[in-house]
């Protein structure tokens, strides 16, 4: 409800004058310790820091694949607090993009 996808956060940051897209924002979040960078199952999932500080959360959904098996899907989302935090971080020039 009050959480958004990282893609939507990139659009909000862009609307505020900082040129960054979804892919560069994902890379920046991995490089700065907000998302897990290690390849594998947890790749692009929020780090413990992001979760503990309420900047991100994870939503879980499921779907049925082509073989009829139920698959779980985890999606990192930015909380309202995280939206404010990241937008301020980019607008206050704390970020070298």
Tab-separated table of N, CA and C in Angstrom:
chain	number	residue	atom	x	y	z
A	1	UNK	N	0.833	-1.205	0.000
A	1	UNK	CA	0.000	0.000	0.000
A	1	UNK	C	0.868	1.256	0.000
A	2	UNK	N	1.722	1.416	0.999
A	2	UNK	CA	2.578	2.601	1.026
A	2	UNK	C	4.003	2.279	0.585
A	3	UNK	N	4.204	1.081	0.028
A	3	UNK	CA	5.524	0.722	-0.486
A	3	UNK	C	5.521	0.793	-2.009
A	4	UNK	N	6.696	1.047	-2.570
A	4	UNK	CA	6.821	1.130	-4.027
A	4	UNK	C	7.998	0.270	-4.483
A	5	UNK	N	8.011	-0.035	-5.764
A	5	UNK	CA	9.117	-0.769	-6.363
A	5	UNK	C	10.312	0.157	-6.554
A	6	UNK	N	11.489	-0.425	-6.677
A	6	UNK	CA	12.702	0.365	-6.900
A	6	UNK	C	12.600	1.127	-8.216
A	7	UNK	N	11.956	0.535	-9.214
A	7	UNK	CA	11.729	1.209	-10.499
A	7	UNK	C	10.953	2.514	-10.292
A	8	UNK	N	9.930	2.475	-9.424
A	8	UNK	CA	9.126	3.670	-9.166
A	8	UNK	C	9.922	4.714	-8.386
A	9	UNK	N	10.800	4.259	-7.497
A	9	UNK	CA	11.665	5.193	-6.769
A	9	UNK	C	12.599	5.906	-7.745
A	10	UNK	N	13.129	5.177	-8.722
A	10	UNK	CA	14.007	5.792	-9.726
A	10	UNK	C	13.262	6.895	-10.474
A	11	UNK	N	11.993	6.656	-10.788
A	11	UNK	CA	11.193	7.670	-11.481
A	11	UNK	C	10.984	8.895	-10.601
A	12	UNK	N	10.731	8.686	-9.308
A	12	UNK	CA	10.554	9.811	-8.383
A	12	UNK	C	11.830	10.646	-8.282
A	13	UNK	N	12.966	9.958	-8.190
A	13	UNK	CA	14.245	10.667	-8.105
A	13	UNK	C	14.489	11.450	-9.387
A	14	UNK	N	14.151	10.861	-10.535
A	14	UNK	CA	14.293	11.541	-11.829
A	14	UNK	C	13.431	12.793	-11.893
A	15	UNK	N	12.211	12.702	-11.380
A	15	UNK	CA	11.307	13.849	-11.388
A	15	UNK	C	11.841	14.995	-10.543
A	16	UNK	N	12.748	14.677	-9.628
A	16	UNK	CA	13.351	15.699	-8.780
A	16	UNK	C	14.693	16.189	-9.326
A	17	UNK	N	14.994	15.838	-10.572
A	17	UNK	CA	16.146	16.415	-11.249
A	17	UNK	C	17.418	15.599	-11.260
A	18	UNK	N	17.419	14.407	-10.701
A	18	UNK	CA	18.618	13.562	-10.705
A	18	UNK	C	18.417	12.477	-11.750
A	19	UNK	N	19.284	12.439	-12.735
A	19	UNK	CA	19.167	11.479	-13.830
A	19	UNK	C	19.675	10.114	-13.388
A	20	UNK	N	18.744	9.235	-13.055
A	20	UNK	CA	19.097	7.860	-12.688
A	20	UNK	C	17.931	6.967	-13.083
A	21	UNK	N	18.261	5.830	-13.647
A	21	UNK	CA	17.226	4.882	-14.047
A	21	UNK	C	17.205	3.692	-13.097
A	22	UNK	N	16.322	2.767	-13.378
A	22	UNK	CA	16.143	1.596	-12.531
A	22	UNK	C	17.438	0.797	-12.382
A	23	UNK	N	18.109	0.502	-13.486
A	23	UNK	CA	19.312	-0.332	-13.434
A	23	UNK	C	20.439	0.340	-12.664
A	24	UNK	N	20.641	1.636	-12.903
A	24	UNK	CA	21.702	2.350	-12.174
A	24	UNK	C	21.364	2.479	-10.698
A	25	UNK	N	20.078	2.622	-10.370
A	25	UNK	CA	19.678	2.701	-8.965
A	25	UNK	C	19.899	1.353	-8.279
A	26	UNK	N	19.563	0.252	-8.935
A	26	UNK	CA	19.840	-1.080	-8.378
A	26	UNK	C	21.338	-1.224	-8.124
A	27	UNK	N	22.161	-0.832	-9.108
A	27	UNK	CA	23.615	-0.952	-8.968
A	27	UNK	C	24.113	-0.090	-7.813
A	28	UNK	N	23.609	1.143	-7.711
A	28	UNK	CA	24.014	2.041	-6.629
A	28	UNK	C	23.637	1.444	-5.274
A	29	UNK	N	22.449	0.856	-5.172
A	29	UNK	CA	22.006	0.254	-3.907
A	29	UNK	C	22.850	-0.961	-3.538
A	30	UNK	N	23.262	-1.748	-4.534
A	30	UNK	CA	24.166	-2.872	-4.254
A	30	UNK	C	25.533	-2.358	-3.822
A	31	UNK	N	26.058	-1.357	-4.526
A	31	UNK	CA	27.383	-0.819	-4.227
A	31	UNK	C	27.447	-0.150	-2.856
A	32	UNK	N	26.315	0.373	-2.384
A	32	UNK	CA	26.309	1.113	-1.122
A	32	UNK	C	25.696	0.338	0.047
A	33	UNK	N	25.496	-0.969	-0.142
A	33	UNK	CA	25.111	-1.824	0.969
A	33	UNK	C	23.638	-1.857	1.319
A	34	UNK	N	22.762	-1.443	0.415
A	34	UNK	CA	21.325	-1.502	0.685
A	34	UNK	C	20.699	-2.775	0.124
A	35	UNK	N	21.324	-3.342	-0.900
A	35	UNK	CA	20.868	-4.605	-1.494
A	35	UNK	C	22.026	-5.596	-1.475
A	36	UNK	N	21.706	-6.878	-1.383
A	36	UNK	CA	22.716	-7.932	-1.378
A	36	UNK	C	23.307	-8.067	-2.779
A	37	UNK	N	24.629	-8.038	-2.858
A	37	UNK	CA	25.305	-8.086	-4.152
A	37	UNK	C	25.803	-9.474	-4.519
A	38	UNK	N	25.836	-10.399	-3.567
A	38	UNK	CA	26.351	-11.742	-3.836
A	38	UNK	C	25.383	-12.512	-4.727
A	39	UNK	N	25.860	-13.005	-5.877
A	39	UNK	CA	24.983	-13.769	-6.775
A	39	UNK	C	24.413	-14.996	-6.073
A	40	UNK	N	23.191	-15.290	-6.394
A	40	UNK	CA	22.527	-16.440	-5.792
A	40	UNK	C	21.074	-16.118	-5.505
A	41	UNK	N	20.513	-16.887	-4.609
A	41	UNK	CA	19.088	-16.761	-4.297
A	41	UNK	C	18.727	-15.402	-3.709
A	42	UNK	N	19.619	-14.814	-2.918
A	42	UNK	CA	19.327	-13.554	-2.244
A	42	UNK	C	19.765	-12.315	-3.017
A	43	UNK	N	20.265	-12.486	-4.223
A	43	UNK	CA	20.730	-11.355	-5.031
A	43	UNK	C	19.620	-10.312	-5.165
A	44	UNK	N	19.958	-9.050	-4.938
A	44	UNK	CA	19.046	-7.902	-4.999
A	44	UNK	C	17.996	-7.886	-3.885
A	45	UNK	N	18.170	-8.704	-2.861
A	45	UNK	CA	17.294	-8.628	-1.697
A	45	UNK	C	17.871	-7.597	-0.729
A	46	UNK	N	17.021	-6.951	0.065
A	46	UNK	CA	17.519	-5.946	1.009
A	46	UNK	C	18.495	-6.547	2.018
A	47	UNK	N	19.487	-5.759	2.403
A	47	UNK	CA	20.422	-6.192	3.436
A	47	UNK	C	19.739	-6.073	4.794
A	48	UNK	N	20.363	-6.641	5.800
A	48	UNK	CA	19.819	-6.569	7.154
A	48	UNK	C	19.706	-5.107	7.592
A	49	UNK	N	20.686	-4.287	7.215
A	49	UNK	CA	20.659	-2.860	7.542
A	49	UNK	C	19.396	-2.195	6.995
A	50	UNK	N	19.081	-2.447	5.740
A	50	UNK	CA	17.908	-1.840	5.093
A	50	UNK	C	16.616	-2.268	5.777
A	51	UNK	N	16.550	-3.527	6.164
A	51	UNK	CA	15.349	-4.038	6.819
A	51	UNK	C	15.216	-3.499	8.234
A	52	UNK	N	16.317	-3.506	8.997
A	52	UNK	CA	16.273	-3.043	10.380
A	52	UNK	C	15.944	-1.564	10.493
A	53	UNK	N	16.384	-0.776	9.519
A	53	UNK	CA	16.131	0.662	9.544
A	53	UNK	C	14.804	1.035	8.888
A	54	UNK	N	14.067	0.052	8.418
A	54	UNK	CA	12.749	0.299	7.851
A	54	UNK	C	12.763	0.977	6.495
A	55	UNK	N	13.886	0.871	5.773
A	55	UNK	CA	13.993	1.500	4.458
A	55	UNK	C	13.348	0.632	3.384
A	56	UNK	N	13.393	-0.670	3.578
A	56	UNK	CA	12.857	-1.619	2.596
A	56	UNK	C	12.123	-2.748	3.293
A	57	UNK	N	11.309	-3.435	2.504
A	57	UNK	CA	10.663	-4.656	2.963
A	57	UNK	C	10.618	-5.605	1.773
A	58	UNK	N	10.194	-6.816	2.019
A	58	UNK	CA	10.124	-7.818	0.953
A	58	UNK	C	8.691	-8.337	0.884
A	59	UNK	N	8.144	-8.353	-0.324
A	59	UNK	CA	6.823	-8.959	-0.501
A	59	UNK	C	7.010	-10.322	-1.149
A	60	UNK	N	6.151	-11.222	-0.777
A	60	UNK	CA	6.220	-12.590	-1.291
A	60	UNK	C	4.967	-12.859	-2.114
A	61	UNK	N	5.165	-13.440	-3.270
A	61	UNK	CA	4.023	-13.839	-4.096
A	61	UNK	C	4.334	-15.216	-4.673
A	62	UNK	N	3.339	-15.822	-5.247
A	62	UNK	CA	3.547	-17.138	-5.837
A	62	UNK	C	2.891	-17.194	-7.209
A	63	UNK	N	3.382	-18.091	-8.023
A	63	UNK	CA	2.808	-18.320	-9.347
A	63	UNK	C	3.025	-19.780	-9.710
A	64	UNK	N	2.293	-20.242	-10.693
A	64	UNK	CA	2.434	-21.625	-11.167
A	64	UNK	C	3.221	-21.593	-12.467
A	65	UNK	N	4.343	-22.298	-12.488
A	65	UNK	CA	5.194	-22.292	-13.679
A	65	UNK	C	4.639	-23.225	-14.752
A	66	UNK	N	5.352	-23.353	-15.845
A	66	UNK	CA	4.898	-24.139	-16.998
A	66	UNK	C	4.760	-25.631	-16.675
A	67	UNK	N	5.445	-26.080	-15.618
A	67	UNK	CA	5.386	-27.491	-15.235
A	67	UNK	C	4.308	-27.758	-14.183
A	68	UNK	N	3.531	-26.728	-13.844
A	68	UNK	CA	2.463	-26.874	-12.865
A	68	UNK	C	2.936	-26.802	-11.423
A	69	UNK	N	4.180	-26.377	-11.213
A	69	UNK	CA	4.736	-26.263	-9.862
A	69	UNK	C	4.524	-24.847	-9.336
A	70	UNK	N	4.279	-24.752	-8.057
A	70	UNK	CA	4.118	-23.446	-7.425
A	70	UNK	C	5.501	-22.883	-7.123
A	71	UNK	N	5.762	-21.698	-7.597
A	71	UNK	CA	7.039	-21.022	-7.376
A	71	UNK	C	6.811	-19.786	-6.510
A	72	UNK	N	7.715	-19.547	-5.564
A	72	UNK	CA	7.642	-18.343	-4.751
A	72	UNK	C	8.516	-17.266	-5.368
A	73	UNK	N	8.062	-16.059	-5.272
A	73	UNK	CA	8.781	-14.918	-5.835
A	73	UNK	C	8.879	-13.853	-4.742
A	74	UNK	N	10.078	-13.344	-4.509
A	74	UNK	CA	10.303	-12.317	-3.499
A	74	UNK	C	10.693	-11.022	-4.189
A	75	UNK	N	10.053	-9.918	-3.795
A	75	UNK	CA	10.283	-8.631	-4.436
A	75	UNK	C	10.662	-7.583	-3.393
A	76	UNK	N	11.834	-6.936	-3.550
A	76	UNK	CA	12.187	-5.858	-2.620
A	76	UNK	C	11.342	-4.615	-2.918
A	77	UNK	N	10.855	-3.981	-1.868
A	77	UNK	CA	10.041	-2.782	-2.020
A	77	UNK	C	10.575	-1.704	-1.078
A	78	UNK	N	10.379	-0.464	-1.467
A	78	UNK	CA	10.829	0.680	-0.676
A	78	UNK	C	9.661	1.170	0.177
A	79	UNK	N	9.882	1.295	1.480
A	79	UNK	CA	8.840	1.786	2.383
A	79	UNK	C	8.713	3.308	2.257
A	80	UNK	N	7.699	3.882	2.878
A	80	UNK	CA	7.520	5.337	2.859
A	80	UNK	C	8.736	6.024	3.480
A	81	UNK	N	9.229	5.466	4.584
A	81	UNK	CA	10.431	6.010	5.229
A	81	UNK	C	11.626	5.928	4.278
A	82	UNK	N	11.750	4.803	3.565
A	82	UNK	CA	12.841	4.617	2.616
A	82	UNK	C	12.756	5.575	1.442
A	83	UNK	N	11.536	5.847	0.978
A	83	UNK	CA	11.354	6.796	-0.127
A	83	UNK	C	11.902	8.156	0.273
A	84	UNK	N	11.507	8.603	1.439
A	84	UNK	CA	11.964	9.898	1.939
A	84	UNK	C	13.482	9.901	2.106
A	85	UNK	N	14.020	8.820	2.671
A	85	UNK	CA	15.450	8.692	2.920
A	85	UNK	C	16.259	8.763	1.622
A	86	UNK	N	15.875	7.947	0.626
A	86	UNK	CA	16.651	7.895	-0.616
A	86	UNK	C	16.494	9.169	-1.444
A	87	UNK	N	15.299	9.723	-1.511
A	87	UNK	CA	15.111	10.974	-2.256
A	87	UNK	C	15.949	12.078	-1.631
A	88	UNK	N	15.935	12.196	-0.302
A	88	UNK	CA	16.758	13.201	0.376
A	88	UNK	C	18.236	12.948	0.140
A	89	UNK	N	18.642	11.690	0.156
A	89	UNK	CA	20.045	11.341	-0.060
A	89	UNK	C	20.518	11.792	-1.447
A	90	UNK	N	19.703	11.582	-2.458
A	90	UNK	CA	20.080	11.990	-3.809
A	90	UNK	C	19.979	13.504	-3.997
A	91	UNK	N	18.968	14.127	-3.431
A	91	UNK	CA	18.788	15.572	-3.612
A	91	UNK	C	19.813	16.389	-2.823
A	92	UNK	N	20.285	15.865	-1.711
A	92	UNK	CA	21.252	16.586	-0.894
A	92	UNK	C	22.683	16.407	-1.382
A	93	UNK	N	22.811	15.835	-2.591
A	93	UNK	CA	24.115	15.654	-3.234
A	93	UNK	C	25.071	14.788	-2.415
A	94	UNK	N	24.529	13.916	-1.560
A	94	UNK	CA	25.380	12.982	-0.820
A	94	UNK	C	25.815	11.852	-1.746
A	95	UNK	N	25.200	11.783	-2.909
A	95	UNK	CA	25.452	10.692	-3.840
A	95	UNK	C	26.195	11.230	-5.054
A	96	UNK	N	27.212	10.532	-5.448
A	96	UNK	CA	27.908	10.892	-6.676
A	96	UNK	C	27.402	9.935	-7.753
A	97	UNK	N	26.453	10.384	-8.544
A	97	UNK	CA	25.864	9.509	-9.560
A	97	UNK	C	26.555	9.655	-10.889
